[in-house]
mmCIF file of C-alpha atoms in Angstrom:
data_model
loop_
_atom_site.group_PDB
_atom_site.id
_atom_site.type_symbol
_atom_site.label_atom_id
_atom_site.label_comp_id
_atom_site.label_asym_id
_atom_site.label_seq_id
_atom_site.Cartn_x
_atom_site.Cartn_y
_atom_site.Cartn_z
ATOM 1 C CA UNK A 1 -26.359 -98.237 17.109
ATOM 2 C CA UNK A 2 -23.859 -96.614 13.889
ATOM 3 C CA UNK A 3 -24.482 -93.087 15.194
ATOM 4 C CA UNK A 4 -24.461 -94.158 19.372
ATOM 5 C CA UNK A 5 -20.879 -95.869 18.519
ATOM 6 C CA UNK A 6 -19.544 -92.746 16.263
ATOM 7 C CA UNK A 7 -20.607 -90.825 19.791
ATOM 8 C CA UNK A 8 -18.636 -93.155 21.835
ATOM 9 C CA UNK A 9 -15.490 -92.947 19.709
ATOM 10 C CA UNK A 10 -16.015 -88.805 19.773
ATOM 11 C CA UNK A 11 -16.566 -88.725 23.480
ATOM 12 C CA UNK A 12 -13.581 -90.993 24.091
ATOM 13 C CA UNK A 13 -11.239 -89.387 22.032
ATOM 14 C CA UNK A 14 -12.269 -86.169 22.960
ATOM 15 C CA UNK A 15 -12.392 -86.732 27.196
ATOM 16 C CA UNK A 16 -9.357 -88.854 27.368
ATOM 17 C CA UNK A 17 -7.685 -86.392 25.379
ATOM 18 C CA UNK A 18 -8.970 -83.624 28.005
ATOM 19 C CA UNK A 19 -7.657 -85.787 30.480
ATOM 20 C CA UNK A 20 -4.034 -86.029 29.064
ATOM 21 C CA UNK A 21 -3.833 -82.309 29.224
ATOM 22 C CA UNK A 22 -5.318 -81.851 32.706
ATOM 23 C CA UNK A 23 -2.947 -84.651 33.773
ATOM 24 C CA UNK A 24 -0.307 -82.526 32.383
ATOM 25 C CA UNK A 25 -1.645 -79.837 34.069
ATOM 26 C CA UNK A 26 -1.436 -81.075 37.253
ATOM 27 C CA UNK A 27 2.088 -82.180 37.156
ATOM 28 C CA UNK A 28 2.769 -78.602 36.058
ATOM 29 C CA UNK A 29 1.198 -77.182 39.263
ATOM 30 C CA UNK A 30 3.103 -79.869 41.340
ATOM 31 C CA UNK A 31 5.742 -79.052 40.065
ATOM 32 C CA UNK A 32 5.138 -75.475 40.436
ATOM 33 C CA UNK A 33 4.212 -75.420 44.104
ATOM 34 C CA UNK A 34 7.382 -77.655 44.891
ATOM 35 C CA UNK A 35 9.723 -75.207 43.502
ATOM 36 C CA UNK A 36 8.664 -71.963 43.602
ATOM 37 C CA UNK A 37 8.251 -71.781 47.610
ATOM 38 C CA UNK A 38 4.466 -71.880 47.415
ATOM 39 C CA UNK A 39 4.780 -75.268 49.232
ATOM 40 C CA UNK A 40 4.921 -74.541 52.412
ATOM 41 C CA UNK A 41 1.492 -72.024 51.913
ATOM 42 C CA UNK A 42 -0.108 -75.103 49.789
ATOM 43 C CA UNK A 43 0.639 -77.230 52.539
ATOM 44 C CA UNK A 44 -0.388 -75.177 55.748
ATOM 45 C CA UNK A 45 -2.930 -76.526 58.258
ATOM 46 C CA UNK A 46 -2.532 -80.053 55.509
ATOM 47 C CA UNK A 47 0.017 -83.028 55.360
ATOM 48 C CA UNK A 48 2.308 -83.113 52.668
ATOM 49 C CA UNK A 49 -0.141 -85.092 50.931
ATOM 50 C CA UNK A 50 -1.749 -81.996 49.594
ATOM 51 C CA UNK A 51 1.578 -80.988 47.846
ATOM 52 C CA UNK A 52 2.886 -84.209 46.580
ATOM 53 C CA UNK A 53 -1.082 -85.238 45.294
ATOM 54 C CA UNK A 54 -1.522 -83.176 42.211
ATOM 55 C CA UNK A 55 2.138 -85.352 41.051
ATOM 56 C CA UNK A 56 0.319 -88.201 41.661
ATOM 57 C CA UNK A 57 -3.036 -87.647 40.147
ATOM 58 C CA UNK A 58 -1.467 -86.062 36.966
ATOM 59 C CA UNK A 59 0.988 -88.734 36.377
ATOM 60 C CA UNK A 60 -2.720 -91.282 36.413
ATOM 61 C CA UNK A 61 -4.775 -88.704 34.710
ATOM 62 C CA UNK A 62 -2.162 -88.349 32.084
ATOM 63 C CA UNK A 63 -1.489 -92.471 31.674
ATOM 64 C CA UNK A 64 -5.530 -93.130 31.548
ATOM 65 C CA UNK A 65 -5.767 -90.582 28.646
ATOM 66 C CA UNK A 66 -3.465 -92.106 26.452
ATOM 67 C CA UNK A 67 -4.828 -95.562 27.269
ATOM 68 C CA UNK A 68 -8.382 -94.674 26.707
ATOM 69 C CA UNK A 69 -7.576 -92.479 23.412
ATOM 70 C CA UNK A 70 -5.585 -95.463 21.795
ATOM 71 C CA UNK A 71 -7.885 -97.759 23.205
ATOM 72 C CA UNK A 72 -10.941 -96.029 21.466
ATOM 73 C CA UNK A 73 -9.032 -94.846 17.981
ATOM 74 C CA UNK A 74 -7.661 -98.222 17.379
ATOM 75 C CA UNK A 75 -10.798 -99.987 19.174
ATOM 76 C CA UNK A 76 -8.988 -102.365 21.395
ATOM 77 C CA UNK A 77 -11.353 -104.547 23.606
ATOM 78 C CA UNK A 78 -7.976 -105.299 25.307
ATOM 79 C CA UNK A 79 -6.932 -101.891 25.921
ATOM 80 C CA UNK A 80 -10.259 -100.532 27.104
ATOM 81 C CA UNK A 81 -11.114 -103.083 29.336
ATOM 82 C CA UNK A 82 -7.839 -102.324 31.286
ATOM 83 C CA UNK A 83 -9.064 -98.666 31.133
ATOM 84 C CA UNK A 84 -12.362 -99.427 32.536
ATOM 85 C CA UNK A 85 -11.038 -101.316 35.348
ATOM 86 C CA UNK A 86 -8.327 -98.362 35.799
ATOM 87 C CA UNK A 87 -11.684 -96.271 35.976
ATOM 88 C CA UNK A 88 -13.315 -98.229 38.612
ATOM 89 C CA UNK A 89 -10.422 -97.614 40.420
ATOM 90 C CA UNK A 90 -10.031 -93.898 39.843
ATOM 91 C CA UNK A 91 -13.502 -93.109 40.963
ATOM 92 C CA UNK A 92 -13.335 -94.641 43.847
ATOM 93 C CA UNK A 93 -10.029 -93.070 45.380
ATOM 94 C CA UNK A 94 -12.182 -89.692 43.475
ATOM 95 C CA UNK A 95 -15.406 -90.022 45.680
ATOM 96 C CA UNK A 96 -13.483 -90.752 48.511
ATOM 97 C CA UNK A 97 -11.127 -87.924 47.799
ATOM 98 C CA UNK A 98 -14.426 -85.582 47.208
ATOM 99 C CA UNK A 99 -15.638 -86.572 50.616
ATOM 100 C CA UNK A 100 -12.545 -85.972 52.453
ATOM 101 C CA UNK A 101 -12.368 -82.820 51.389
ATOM 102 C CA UNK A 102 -15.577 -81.484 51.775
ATOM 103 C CA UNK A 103 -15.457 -82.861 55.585
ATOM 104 C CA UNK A 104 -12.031 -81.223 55.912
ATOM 105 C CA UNK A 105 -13.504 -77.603 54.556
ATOM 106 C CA UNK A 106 -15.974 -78.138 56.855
ATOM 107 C CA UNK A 107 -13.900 -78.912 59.820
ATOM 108 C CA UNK A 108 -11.822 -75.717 58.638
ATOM 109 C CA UNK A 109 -15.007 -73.688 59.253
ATOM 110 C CA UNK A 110 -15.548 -74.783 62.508
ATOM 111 C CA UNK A 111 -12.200 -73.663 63.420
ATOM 112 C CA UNK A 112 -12.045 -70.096 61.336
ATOM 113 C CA UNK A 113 -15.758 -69.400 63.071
ATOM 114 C CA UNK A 114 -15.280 -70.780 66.221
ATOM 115 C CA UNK A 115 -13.860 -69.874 69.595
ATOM 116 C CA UNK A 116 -10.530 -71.952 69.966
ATOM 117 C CA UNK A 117 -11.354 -72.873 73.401
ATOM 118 C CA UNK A 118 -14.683 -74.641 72.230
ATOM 119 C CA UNK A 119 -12.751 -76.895 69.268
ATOM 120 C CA UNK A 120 -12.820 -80.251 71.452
ATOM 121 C CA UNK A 121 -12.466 -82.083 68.730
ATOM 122 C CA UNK A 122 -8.821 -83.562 68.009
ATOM 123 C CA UNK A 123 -8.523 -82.542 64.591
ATOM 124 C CA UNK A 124 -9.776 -78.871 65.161
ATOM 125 C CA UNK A 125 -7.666 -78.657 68.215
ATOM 126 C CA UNK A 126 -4.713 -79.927 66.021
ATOM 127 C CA UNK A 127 -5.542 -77.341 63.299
ATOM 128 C CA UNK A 128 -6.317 -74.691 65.656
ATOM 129 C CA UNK A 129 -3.047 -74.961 67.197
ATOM 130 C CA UNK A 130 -0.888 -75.036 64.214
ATOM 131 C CA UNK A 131 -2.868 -71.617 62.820
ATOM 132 C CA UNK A 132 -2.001 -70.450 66.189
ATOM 133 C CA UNK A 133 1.494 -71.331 65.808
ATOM 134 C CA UNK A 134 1.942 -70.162 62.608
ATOM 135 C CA UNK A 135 0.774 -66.774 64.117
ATOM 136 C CA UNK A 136 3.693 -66.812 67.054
ATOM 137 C CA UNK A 137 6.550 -67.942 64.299
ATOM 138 C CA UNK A 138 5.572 -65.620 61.514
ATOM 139 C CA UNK A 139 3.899 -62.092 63.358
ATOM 140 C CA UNK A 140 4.381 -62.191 67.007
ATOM 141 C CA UNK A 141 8.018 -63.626 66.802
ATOM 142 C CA UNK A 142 8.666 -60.904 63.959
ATOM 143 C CA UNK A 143 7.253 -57.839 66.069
ATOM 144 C CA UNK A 144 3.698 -58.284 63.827
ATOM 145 C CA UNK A 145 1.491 -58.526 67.515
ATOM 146 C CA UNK A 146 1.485 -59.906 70.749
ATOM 147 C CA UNK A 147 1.855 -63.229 71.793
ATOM 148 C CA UNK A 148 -0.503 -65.514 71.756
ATOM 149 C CA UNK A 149 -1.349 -67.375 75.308
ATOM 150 C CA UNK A 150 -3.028 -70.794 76.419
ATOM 151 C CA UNK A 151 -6.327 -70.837 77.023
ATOM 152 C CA UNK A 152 -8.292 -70.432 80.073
ATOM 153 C CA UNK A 153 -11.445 -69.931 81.239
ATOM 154 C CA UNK A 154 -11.003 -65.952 80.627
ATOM 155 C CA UNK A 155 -8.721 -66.435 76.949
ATOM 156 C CA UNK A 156 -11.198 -68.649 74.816
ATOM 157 C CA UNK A 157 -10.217 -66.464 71.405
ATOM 158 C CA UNK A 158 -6.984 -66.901 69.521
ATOM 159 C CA UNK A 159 -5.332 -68.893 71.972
ATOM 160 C CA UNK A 160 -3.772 -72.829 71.739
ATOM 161 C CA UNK A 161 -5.118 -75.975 73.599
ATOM 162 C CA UNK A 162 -2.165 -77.755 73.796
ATOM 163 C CA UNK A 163 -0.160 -78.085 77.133
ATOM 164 C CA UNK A 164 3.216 -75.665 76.665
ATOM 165 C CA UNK A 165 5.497 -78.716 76.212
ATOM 166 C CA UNK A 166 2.938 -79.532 73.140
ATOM 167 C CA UNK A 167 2.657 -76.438 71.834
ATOM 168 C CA UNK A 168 6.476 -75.450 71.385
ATOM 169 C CA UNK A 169 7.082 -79.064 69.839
ATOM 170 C CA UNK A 170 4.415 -77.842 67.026
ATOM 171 C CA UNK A 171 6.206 -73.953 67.377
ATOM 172 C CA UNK A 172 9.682 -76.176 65.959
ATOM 173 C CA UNK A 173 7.898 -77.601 63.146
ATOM 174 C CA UNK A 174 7.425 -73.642 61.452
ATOM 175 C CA UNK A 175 9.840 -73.240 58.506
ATOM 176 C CA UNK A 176 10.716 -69.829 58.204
ATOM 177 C CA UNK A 177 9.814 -70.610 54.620
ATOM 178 C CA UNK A 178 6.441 -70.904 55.225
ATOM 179 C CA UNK A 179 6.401 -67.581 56.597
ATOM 180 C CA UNK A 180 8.461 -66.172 53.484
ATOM 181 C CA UNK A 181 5.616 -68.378 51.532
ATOM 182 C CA UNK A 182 2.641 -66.814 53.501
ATOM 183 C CA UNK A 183 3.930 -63.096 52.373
ATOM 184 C CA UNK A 184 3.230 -64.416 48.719
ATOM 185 C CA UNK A 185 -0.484 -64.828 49.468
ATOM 186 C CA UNK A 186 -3.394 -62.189 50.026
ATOM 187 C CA UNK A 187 -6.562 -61.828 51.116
ATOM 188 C CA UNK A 188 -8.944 -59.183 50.004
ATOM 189 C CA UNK A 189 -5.570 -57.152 49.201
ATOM 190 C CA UNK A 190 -3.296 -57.914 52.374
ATOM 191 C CA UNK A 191 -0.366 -60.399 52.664
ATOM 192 C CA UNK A 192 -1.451 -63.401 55.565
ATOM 193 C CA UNK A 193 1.999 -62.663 57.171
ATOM 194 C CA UNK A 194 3.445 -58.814 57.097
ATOM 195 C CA UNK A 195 4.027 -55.787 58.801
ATOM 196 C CA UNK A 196 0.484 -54.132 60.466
ATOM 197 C CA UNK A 197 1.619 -50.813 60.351
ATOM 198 C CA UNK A 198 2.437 -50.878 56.818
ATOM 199 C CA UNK A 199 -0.365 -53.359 55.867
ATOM 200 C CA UNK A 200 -3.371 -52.974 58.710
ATOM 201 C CA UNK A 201 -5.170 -56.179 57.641
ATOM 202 C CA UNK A 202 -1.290 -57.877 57.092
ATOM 203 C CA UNK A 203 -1.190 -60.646 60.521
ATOM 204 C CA UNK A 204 -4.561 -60.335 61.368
ATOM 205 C CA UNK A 205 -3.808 -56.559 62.512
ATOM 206 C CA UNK A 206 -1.650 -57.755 65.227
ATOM 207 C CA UNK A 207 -4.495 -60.252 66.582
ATOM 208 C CA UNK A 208 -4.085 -63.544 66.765
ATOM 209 C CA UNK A 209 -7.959 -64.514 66.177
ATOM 210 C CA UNK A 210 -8.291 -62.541 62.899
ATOM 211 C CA UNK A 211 -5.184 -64.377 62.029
ATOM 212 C CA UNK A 212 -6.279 -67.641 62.705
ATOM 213 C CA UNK A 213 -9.836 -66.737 60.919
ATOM 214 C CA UNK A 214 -7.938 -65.131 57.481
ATOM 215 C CA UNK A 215 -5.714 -68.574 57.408
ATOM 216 C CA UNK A 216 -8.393 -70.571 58.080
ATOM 217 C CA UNK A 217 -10.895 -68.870 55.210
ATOM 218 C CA UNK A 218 -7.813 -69.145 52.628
ATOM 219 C CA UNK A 219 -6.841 -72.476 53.010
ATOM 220 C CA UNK A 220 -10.896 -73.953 53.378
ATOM 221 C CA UNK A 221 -11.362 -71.734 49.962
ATOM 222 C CA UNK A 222 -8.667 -74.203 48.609
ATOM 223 C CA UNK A 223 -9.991 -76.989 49.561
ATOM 224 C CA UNK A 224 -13.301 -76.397 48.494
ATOM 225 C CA UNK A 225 -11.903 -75.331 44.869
ATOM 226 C CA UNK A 226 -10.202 -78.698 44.745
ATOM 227 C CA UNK A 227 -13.098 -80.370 45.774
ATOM 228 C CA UNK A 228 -15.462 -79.633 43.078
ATOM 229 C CA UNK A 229 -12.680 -80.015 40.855
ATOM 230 C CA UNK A 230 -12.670 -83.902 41.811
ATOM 231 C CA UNK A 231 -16.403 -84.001 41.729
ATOM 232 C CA UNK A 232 -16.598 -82.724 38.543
ATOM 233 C CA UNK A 233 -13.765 -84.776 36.892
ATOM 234 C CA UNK A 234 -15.876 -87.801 38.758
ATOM 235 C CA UNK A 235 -18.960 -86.778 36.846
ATOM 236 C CA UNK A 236 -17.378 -87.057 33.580
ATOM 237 C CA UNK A 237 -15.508 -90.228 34.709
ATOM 238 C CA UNK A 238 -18.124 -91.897 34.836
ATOM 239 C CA UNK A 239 -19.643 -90.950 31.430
ATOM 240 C CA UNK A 240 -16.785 -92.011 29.635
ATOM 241 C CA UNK A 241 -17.059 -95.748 31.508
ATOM 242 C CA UNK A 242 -20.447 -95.512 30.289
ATOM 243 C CA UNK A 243 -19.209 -95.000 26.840
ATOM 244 C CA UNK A 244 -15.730 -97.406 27.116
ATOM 245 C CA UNK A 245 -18.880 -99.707 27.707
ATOM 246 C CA UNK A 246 -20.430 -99.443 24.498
ATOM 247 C CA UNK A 247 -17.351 -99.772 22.745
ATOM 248 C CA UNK A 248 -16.521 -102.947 24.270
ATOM 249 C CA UNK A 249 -19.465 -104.072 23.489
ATOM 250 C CA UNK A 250 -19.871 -102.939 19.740
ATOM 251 C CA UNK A 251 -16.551 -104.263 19.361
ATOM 252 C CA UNK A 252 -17.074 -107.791 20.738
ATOM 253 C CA UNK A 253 -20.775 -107.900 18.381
ATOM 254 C CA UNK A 254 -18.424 -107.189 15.147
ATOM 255 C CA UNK A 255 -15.779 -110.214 16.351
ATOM 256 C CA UNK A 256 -18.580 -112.488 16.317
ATOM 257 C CA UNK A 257 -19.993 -111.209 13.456
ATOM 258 C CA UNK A 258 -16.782 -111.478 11.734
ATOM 259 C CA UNK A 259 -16.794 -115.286 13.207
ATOM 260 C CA UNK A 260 -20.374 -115.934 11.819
ATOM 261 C CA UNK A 261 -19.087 -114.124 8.136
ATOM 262 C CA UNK A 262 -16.074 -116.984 8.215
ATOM 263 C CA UNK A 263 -17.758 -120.140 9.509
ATOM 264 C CA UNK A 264 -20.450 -119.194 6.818
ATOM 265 C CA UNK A 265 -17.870 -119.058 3.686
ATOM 266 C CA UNK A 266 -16.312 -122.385 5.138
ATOM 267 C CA UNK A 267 -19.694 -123.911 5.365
ATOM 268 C CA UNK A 268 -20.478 -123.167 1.634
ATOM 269 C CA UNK A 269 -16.586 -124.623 0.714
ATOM 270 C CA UNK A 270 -16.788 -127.372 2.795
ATOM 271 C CA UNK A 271 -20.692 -127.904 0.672
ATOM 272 C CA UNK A 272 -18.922 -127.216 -3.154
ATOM 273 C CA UNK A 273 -15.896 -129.680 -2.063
ATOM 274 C CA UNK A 274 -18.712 -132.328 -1.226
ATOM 275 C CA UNK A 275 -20.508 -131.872 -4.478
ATOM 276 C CA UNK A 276 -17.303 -131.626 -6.230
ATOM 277 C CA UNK A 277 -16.531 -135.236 -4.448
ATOM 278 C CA UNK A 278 -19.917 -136.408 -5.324
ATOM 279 C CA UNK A 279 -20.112 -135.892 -9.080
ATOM 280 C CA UNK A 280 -16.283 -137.091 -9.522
ATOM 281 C CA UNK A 281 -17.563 -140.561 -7.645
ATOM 282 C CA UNK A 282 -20.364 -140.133 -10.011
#
């Protein structure tokens, strides 16, 4: 149990430490993509949630290290049972998080694969036309390509489902700082928004559908990245309540210990002052 309990204070120290820094970390990055115009890129075919979420998560990461380290260096049954119920909590917004995600990369699949025409479902329709927006504001609007049109029973590629009253509403949401943003990023060497005939693979070539399938393949990349990420900081989560376990308990066994040590000693008192009593009366 000695060398299980030196393991548990190691770990501890050790993870919650780790998780300090990667708290840190991720209010860095927040930070970062707030003010250095990545945010609108972060942020594209997402909710703001994606850009504001690394701010939150780092600010808990960040507070659960420095409980759990103090908690396990000064062995605090107080302190660590807060952290494990902190835990509980963590890894269940984390596995729902995980899920999320990996259904949302999917989704984003459907729609970088697919033909927009056959994306009936609401949130690939929703996606689908925002990509296809995106497209209109940043390339077509700029010169980068034609036009992209409804579509029909003869356009079923690289076209929007919404109605045209729908479709410019969602046209007026594009910041022309997500297309400055979009410049910033590449794939396989070319800018997702630029000139064609300086860049041939820059705006999809002009094409609305190899636009909509290079957006659609950068941001699911994301999300998959950030999607192990949570499953793997859930994996080690729950080691560590495994361990803030063991500390409780080793903890709580040397209080009552302790306990047993000082009822003993005032058992063997309260025995000398009897027999002290005893032979006086005597």
């Amino acid at each position: 149990m000695g060398k299980l309990h030196t393991v548990s204070v190691c770990w501890m120290k050790s993870i919650n430490a780790f998780l300090g820094l990667l708290g840190l970390g991720s209010i860095g990055f927040g930070c970062y993509v707030l003010f250095s115009g990545y945010e609108d890129a972060y942020s594209v075919g997402m909710s703001d949630v994606a850009v504001y979420a690394p701010l939150g998560v780092g600010c808990m990461l960040f507070v659960l290290g420095i409980l759990g380290f103090c908690g396990a260096k000064h062995q605090s049954v107080k302190l660590l049972l807060l952290y494990f119920c902190l835990l509980l909590v963590l890894i269940a917004v984390m596995g729902s998080t995980a899920v999320i995600l990996f259904a949302y990369a999917g989704t984003l699949d459907n729609v970088s694969v697919g033909n927009s025409a056959d994306l009936v479902d609401s949130l690939e329709g929703k996606i689908n036309d925002f990509q296809i927006a995106v497209y209109d504001v940043c390339c077509a609007a700029e010169g980068f390509g034609d036009p992209s049109i409804g579509c029909n029973e003869n356009i079923t590629d690289g076209c929007y489902l919404s109605d045209d009253a729908s479709y410019d509403k969602i046209k007026g949401t594009i910041a022309d700082s997500l297309c400055s943003a979009l410049e910033k990023v590449e794939i396989d060497g070319a800018a997702i928004v630029g000139d064609p005939n300086i860049t041939a693979a820059a705006c999809g070539g002009g094409d609305p559908a190899v636009f909509q399938n290079n957006i659609a393949t950068y941001v699911e990349g994301e999300v998959e990245i950030a999607a192990y990420i949570v499953s793997g900081i859930g994996g080690l989560i729950l080691f560590t309540m495994l361990f803030s376990c063991i500390l409780m308990c080793k903890k709580k066994e040397g209080v009552e210990g302790d306990e047993y040590s000082q009822r003993a000693v005032s058992d063997r008192f309260d025995e000398y002052d009897q027999q002290k009593a005893a032979n006086m009366a005597y």
